[in-house]
Amino acid sequence: MSTSAFQPSKLGTKEHWDTTYEEELENFEEIGDEGEIWFGEESVEKMVDWTLQNLPPSAKASILEVGSGNGTLLFGLLEAGYDASTLHGIDYSAGAIKLSKEISKTRGGSEITFSECDFLNDAPQAPEVPHEEGQTAVWDLLLDKGTYDAIALGEKDEQGNSPAIRYPSRVTRCLKSGGHFLITSCNFTEEELKASFDTEDSGLVYHSRIQHPTFSYGGKSGSVCSSVAFRKK
């Protein structure tokens, strides 16, 4: 299914996420509830395991999560041994950034960088690693857990294209040559993700996949979500 096949939904609006994270911030301040874990804890564990296998903490890789929400995935990496100073999260919802910063104080992750950023339109704050001024291809690893899905539900342009059509080029723009992009989606299959990201224009090539539990229905098998990794040429 292409990104244009989805009809716009409130899940693709900034207003929805601002409201969601305002409520989750209130809950955290009142009762310590960190909020929803998108796709569940197992998806976080599997993405952390993939990162450990491919870019272990000793690599000191610069890691950026796009649409970091309450920071659950980055906190998972922190617990797995990654230096907090190498971990960065961006979200276009100011409430998400405030929530993740508050949670980080209770997780020993105050040095994780969380910043407000609209990934489709703005350049993420660069990590503190040597790079030329204005250079954007500074990240070793980009992570996405549900953000591409939400963007695909945004308002379409005059040509009927979802805003997600711009996403692959933004990934390429941020990654170093040889850098990796790991995405987990519940709206797109593995083959659909490959069709969107492993293209001549993107400069990304398929690297590997994460196996999720499968189910069978009507003679067909599938999984609740798909996780695929790509590498920049």
CSV table of C-alpha atoms in Angstrom, one decimal:
chain,number,residue,atom,x,y,z
A,1,MET,CA,0.0,0.0,0.0
A,2,SER,CA,1.4,3.4,-0.9
A,3,THR,CA,1.4,6.4,1.5
A,4,SER,CA,-1.2,8.1,-0.7
A,5,ALA,CA,-3.7,5.2,-0.2
A,6,PHE,CA,-4.3,6.3,3.4
A,7,GLN,CA,-7.0,8.8,4.2
A,8,PRO,CA,-6.0,11.7,6.5
A,9,SER,CA,-6.7,11.1,10.2
A,10,LYS,CA,-6.4,13.0,13.5
A,11,LEU,CA,-3.4,10.8,14.1
A,12,GLY,CA,-1.6,12.8,11.4
A,13,THR,CA,-2.2,16.2,13.0
A,14,LYS,CA,0.0,18.1,15.4
A,15,GLU,CA,-3.0,19.2,17.4
A,16,HIS,CA,-3.8,15.6,18.3
A,17,TRP,CA,-0.3,14.9,19.5
A,18,ASP,CA,-0.1,18.2,21.4
A,19,THR,CA,-3.2,17.2,23.3
A,20,THR,CA,-2.1,13.7,23.9
A,21,TYR,CA,1.3,14.7,25.4
A,22,GLU,CA,-0.2,17.5,27.5
A,23,GLU,CA,-2.5,14.8,29.0
A,24,GLU,CA,0.4,12.4,29.4
A,25,LEU,CA,2.6,15.1,31.0
A,26,GLU,CA,-0.2,15.8,33.6
A,27,ASN,CA,-0.4,12.1,34.3
A,28,PHE,CA,3.3,11.8,34.8
A,29,GLU,CA,3.4,14.8,37.1
A,30,GLU,CA,0.5,13.5,39.2
A,31,ILE,CA,1.0,9.7,39.3
A,32,GLY,CA,4.3,9.0,37.6
A,33,ASP,CA,2.8,7.3,34.6
A,34,GLU,CA,5.2,7.6,31.7
A,35,GLY,CA,2.5,7.1,29.0
A,36,GLU,CA,1.8,4.7,26.2
A,37,ILE,CA,4.5,2.6,24.6
A,38,TRP,CA,3.8,2.5,20.9
A,39,PHE,CA,3.8,-1.0,19.5
A,40,GLY,CA,4.5,-2.4,23.0
A,41,GLU,CA,7.7,-3.2,25.0
A,42,GLU,CA,8.7,-6.1,22.7
A,43,SER,CA,9.1,-3.7,19.7
A,44,VAL,CA,11.4,-1.5,21.8
A,45,GLU,CA,13.4,-4.5,23.0
A,46,LYS,CA,13.8,-5.8,19.4
A,47,MET,CA,15.0,-2.4,18.1
A,48,VAL,CA,17.5,-2.1,21.0
A,49,ASP,CA,18.8,-5.6,20.3
A,50,TRP,CA,19.2,-4.8,16.6
A,51,THR,CA,21.2,-1.7,17.5
A,52,LEU,CA,23.4,-3.6,19.9
A,53,GLN,CA,24.2,-6.1,17.2
A,54,ASN,CA,24.9,-3.5,14.5
A,55,LEU,CA,26.2,-0.4,16.3
A,56,PRO,CA,27.3,-1.4,19.8
A,57,PRO,CA,27.9,1.2,22.5
A,58,SER,CA,31.6,1.0,21.9
A,59,ALA,CA,31.1,2.5,18.4
A,60,LYS,CA,30.0,5.8,20.0
A,61,ALA,CA,27.5,6.2,17.2
A,62,SER,CA,25.4,9.4,17.0
A,63,ILE,CA,21.8,8.2,17.2
A,64,LEU,CA,18.7,10.2,16.4
A,65,GLU,CA,15.1,9.0,17.0
A,66,VAL,CA,12.6,10.8,14.8
A,67,GLY,CA,9.4,11.3,16.7
A,68,SER,CA,10.7,10.3,20.0
A,69,GLY,CA,7.5,10.9,22.0
A,70,ASN,CA,8.0,10.0,25.6
A,71,GLY,CA,11.5,8.8,24.9
A,72,THR,CA,10.9,5.1,25.7
A,73,LEU,CA,13.2,3.8,22.9
A,74,LEU,CA,16.1,6.1,23.8
A,75,PHE,CA,15.8,5.1,27.5
A,76,GLY,CA,15.9,1.5,26.4
A,77,LEU,CA,19.2,2.2,24.6
A,78,LEU,CA,20.5,4.0,27.7
A,79,GLU,CA,19.7,1.0,29.8
A,80,ALA,CA,21.5,-1.2,27.3
A,81,GLY,CA,24.8,0.7,27.8
A,82,TYR,CA,24.7,3.6,25.3
A,83,ASP,CA,26.2,6.8,26.4
A,84,ALA,CA,23.4,9.4,27.0
A,85,SER,CA,25.4,12.1,25.2
A,86,THR,CA,25.2,10.1,22.0
A,87,LEU,CA,21.4,9.8,22.1
A,88,HIS,CA,19.1,12.4,20.6
A,89,GLY,CA,15.3,12.6,20.2
A,90,ILE,CA,13.2,15.0,18.2
A,91,ASP,CA,9.5,15.6,18.1
A,92,TYR,CA,7.3,18.3,16.6
A,93,SER,CA,5.2,18.4,19.8
A,94,ALA,CA,6.5,20.6,22.5
A,95,GLY,CA,4.6,18.5,25.0
A,96,ALA,CA,6.4,15.4,24.0
A,97,ILE,CA,9.8,17.1,24.5
A,98,LYS,CA,8.8,18.4,27.9
A,99,LEU,CA,7.5,14.9,29.0
A,100,SER,CA,10.6,13.1,27.8
A,101,LYS,CA,12.9,15.6,29.6
A,102,GLU,CA,10.9,15.1,32.8
A,103,ILE,CA,11.1,11.3,32.5
A,104,SER,CA,14.8,11.5,31.8
A,105,LYS,CA,15.4,13.0,35.2
A,106,THR,CA,14.0,9.8,36.8
A,107,ARG,CA,15.9,7.5,34.4
A,108,GLY,CA,19.4,8.8,34.8
A,109,GLY,CA,19.2,10.2,31.2
A,110,SER,CA,19.5,13.9,31.7
A,111,GLU,CA,22.3,14.1,29.2
A,112,ILE,CA,20.0,12.7,26.4
A,113,THR,CA,19.2,15.6,24.0
A,114,PHE,CA,15.5,16.1,23.4
A,115,SER,CA,14.6,18.9,21.1
A,116,GLU,CA,11.5,20.2,19.3
A,117,CYS,CA,11.8,19.8,15.5
A,118,ASP,CA,9.5,19.3,12.5
A,119,PHE,CA,11.5,16.6,10.7
A,120,LEU,CA,10.0,17.3,7.3
A,121,ASN,CA,10.8,21.0,7.4
A,122,ASP,CA,13.6,21.6,9.9
A,123,ALA,CA,17.1,20.3,10.4
A,124,PRO,CA,17.6,18.4,13.6
A,125,GLN,CA,20.0,19.9,16.1
A,126,ALA,CA,23.4,18.4,15.2
A,127,PRO,CA,25.2,16.2,17.7
A,128,GLU,CA,28.4,17.4,19.3
A,129,VAL,CA,30.7,15.6,16.9
A,130,PRO,CA,33.2,17.2,14.5
A,131,HIS,CA,31.3,18.4,11.3
A,132,GLU,CA,31.4,21.3,9.0
A,133,GLU,CA,29.1,24.2,9.7
A,134,GLY,CA,25.7,23.7,8.0
A,135,GLN,CA,26.4,20.0,7.3
A,136,THR,CA,23.3,17.8,7.8
A,137,ALA,CA,24.6,14.3,7.1
A,138,VAL,CA,25.9,13.9,10.6
A,139,TRP,CA,24.0,10.9,12.0
A,140,ASP,CA,25.2,7.2,12.2
A,141,LEU,CA,21.7,5.9,13.0
A,142,LEU,CA,18.2,7.2,12.6
A,143,LEU,CA,15.3,5.4,14.4
A,144,ASP,CA,11.6,5.5,13.7
A,145,LYS,CA,8.9,3.7,15.7
A,146,GLY,CA,5.5,4.8,14.4
A,147,THR,CA,6.4,8.3,13.2
A,148,TYR,CA,6.4,7.5,9.5
A,149,ASP,CA,3.0,5.9,10.1
A,150,ALA,CA,1.6,9.0,11.6
A,151,ILE,CA,3.0,11.3,8.9
A,152,ALA,CA,1.3,9.1,6.3
A,153,LEU,CA,-2.0,10.1,7.9
A,154,GLY,CA,-1.4,13.8,7.4
A,155,GLU,CA,-3.3,16.1,5.0
A,156,LYS,CA,-2.6,15.5,1.4
A,157,ASP,CA,-1.3,18.1,-1.0
A,158,GLU,CA,-3.0,19.3,-4.2
A,159,GLN,CA,-1.6,16.4,-6.1
A,160,GLY,CA,-3.1,13.9,-3.6
A,161,ASN,CA,0.3,13.0,-2.1
A,162,SER,CA,0.7,12.3,1.6
A,163,PRO,CA,3.4,14.3,3.4
A,164,ALA,CA,5.2,11.0,3.9
A,165,ILE,CA,6.4,11.1,0.3
A,166,ARG,CA,9.0,13.6,1.5
A,167,TYR,CA,10.2,11.5,4.4
A,168,PRO,CA,12.8,9.2,2.6
A,169,SER,CA,14.8,12.2,1.3
A,170,ARG,CA,14.9,13.8,4.8
A,171,VAL,CA,16.3,10.5,6.1
A,172,THR,CA,19.0,10.5,3.5
A,173,ARG,CA,19.8,14.1,4.1
A,174,CYS,CA,20.6,13.4,7.8
A,175,LEU,CA,22.5,10.2,7.5
A,176,LYS,CA,26.3,9.9,7.0
A,177,SER,CA,27.5,7.7,4.2
A,178,GLY,CA,27.3,4.2,5.5
A,179,GLY,CA,24.8,5.2,8.2
A,180,HIS,CA,21.7,3.2,9.0
A,181,PHE,CA,18.0,3.8,9.3
A,182,LEU,CA,15.8,1.4,11.3
A,183,ILE,CA,12.1,1.8,11.1
A,184,THR,CA,9.2,-0.1,12.8
A,185,SER,CA,5.7,0.3,11.2
A,186,CYS,CA,2.3,-1.1,11.9
A,187,ASN,CA,0.8,0.4,8.7
A,188,PHE,CA,3.2,-0.8,6.1
A,189,THR,CA,4.6,-4.3,5.3
A,190,GLU,CA,8.2,-5.1,4.9
A,191,GLU,CA,7.9,-5.0,1.1
A,192,GLU,CA,6.1,-1.7,1.2
A,193,LEU,CA,8.8,-0.1,3.3
A,194,LYS,CA,11.4,-1.4,0.9
A,195,ALA,CA,9.5,0.1,-2.0
A,196,SER,CA,9.4,3.5,-0.3
A,197,PHE,CA,13.0,3.6,1.0
A,198,ASP,CA,15.2,1.4,-1.1
A,199,THR,CA,15.1,3.5,-4.3
A,200,GLU,CA,17.5,5.1,-6.7
A,201,ASP,CA,16.5,8.6,-5.5
A,202,SER,CA,16.9,7.9,-1.8
A,203,GLY,CA,20.4,6.4,-1.9
A,204,LEU,CA,19.3,3.9,0.7
A,205,VAL,CA,19.6,0.1,0.3
A,206,TYR,CA,18.0,-2.7,2.2
A,207,HIS,CA,20.2,-3.9,5.1
A,208,SER,CA,18.3,-6.3,7.3
A,209,ARG,CA,15.0,-7.0,9.0
A,210,ILE,CA,13.7,-7.8,12.5
A,211,GLN,CA,11.5,-10.9,12.9
A,212,HIS,CA,8.3,-10.2,14.8
A,213,PRO,CA,5.7,-12.8,15.9
A,214,THR,CA,3.5,-13.9,13.1
A,215,PHE,CA,-0.2,-14.9,12.9
A,216,SER,CA,-2.3,-16.6,10.3
A,217,TYR,CA,-5.7,-15.6,9.1
A,218,GLY,CA,-7.7,-16.7,6.0
A,219,GLY,CA,-4.8,-18.8,4.8
A,220,LYS,CA,-2.3,-15.9,4.9
A,221,SER,CA,0.4,-15.1,7.5
A,222,GLY,CA,1.6,-11.8,8.7
A,223,SER,CA,2.8,-9.9,11.7
A,224,VAL,CA,1.4,-7.0,13.7
A,225,CYS,CA,4.3,-4.7,12.7
A,226,SER,CA,7.3,-4.7,10.4
A,227,SER,CA,10.9,-3.6,11.2
A,228,VAL,CA,13.3,-3.0,8.4
A,229,ALA,CA,16.8,-1.5,8.3
A,230,PHE,CA,18.4,0.4,5.5
A,231,ARG,CA,21.9,1.6,4.9
A,232,LYS,CA,23.0,4.8,3.1
A,233,LYS,CA,25.3,4.2,0.2
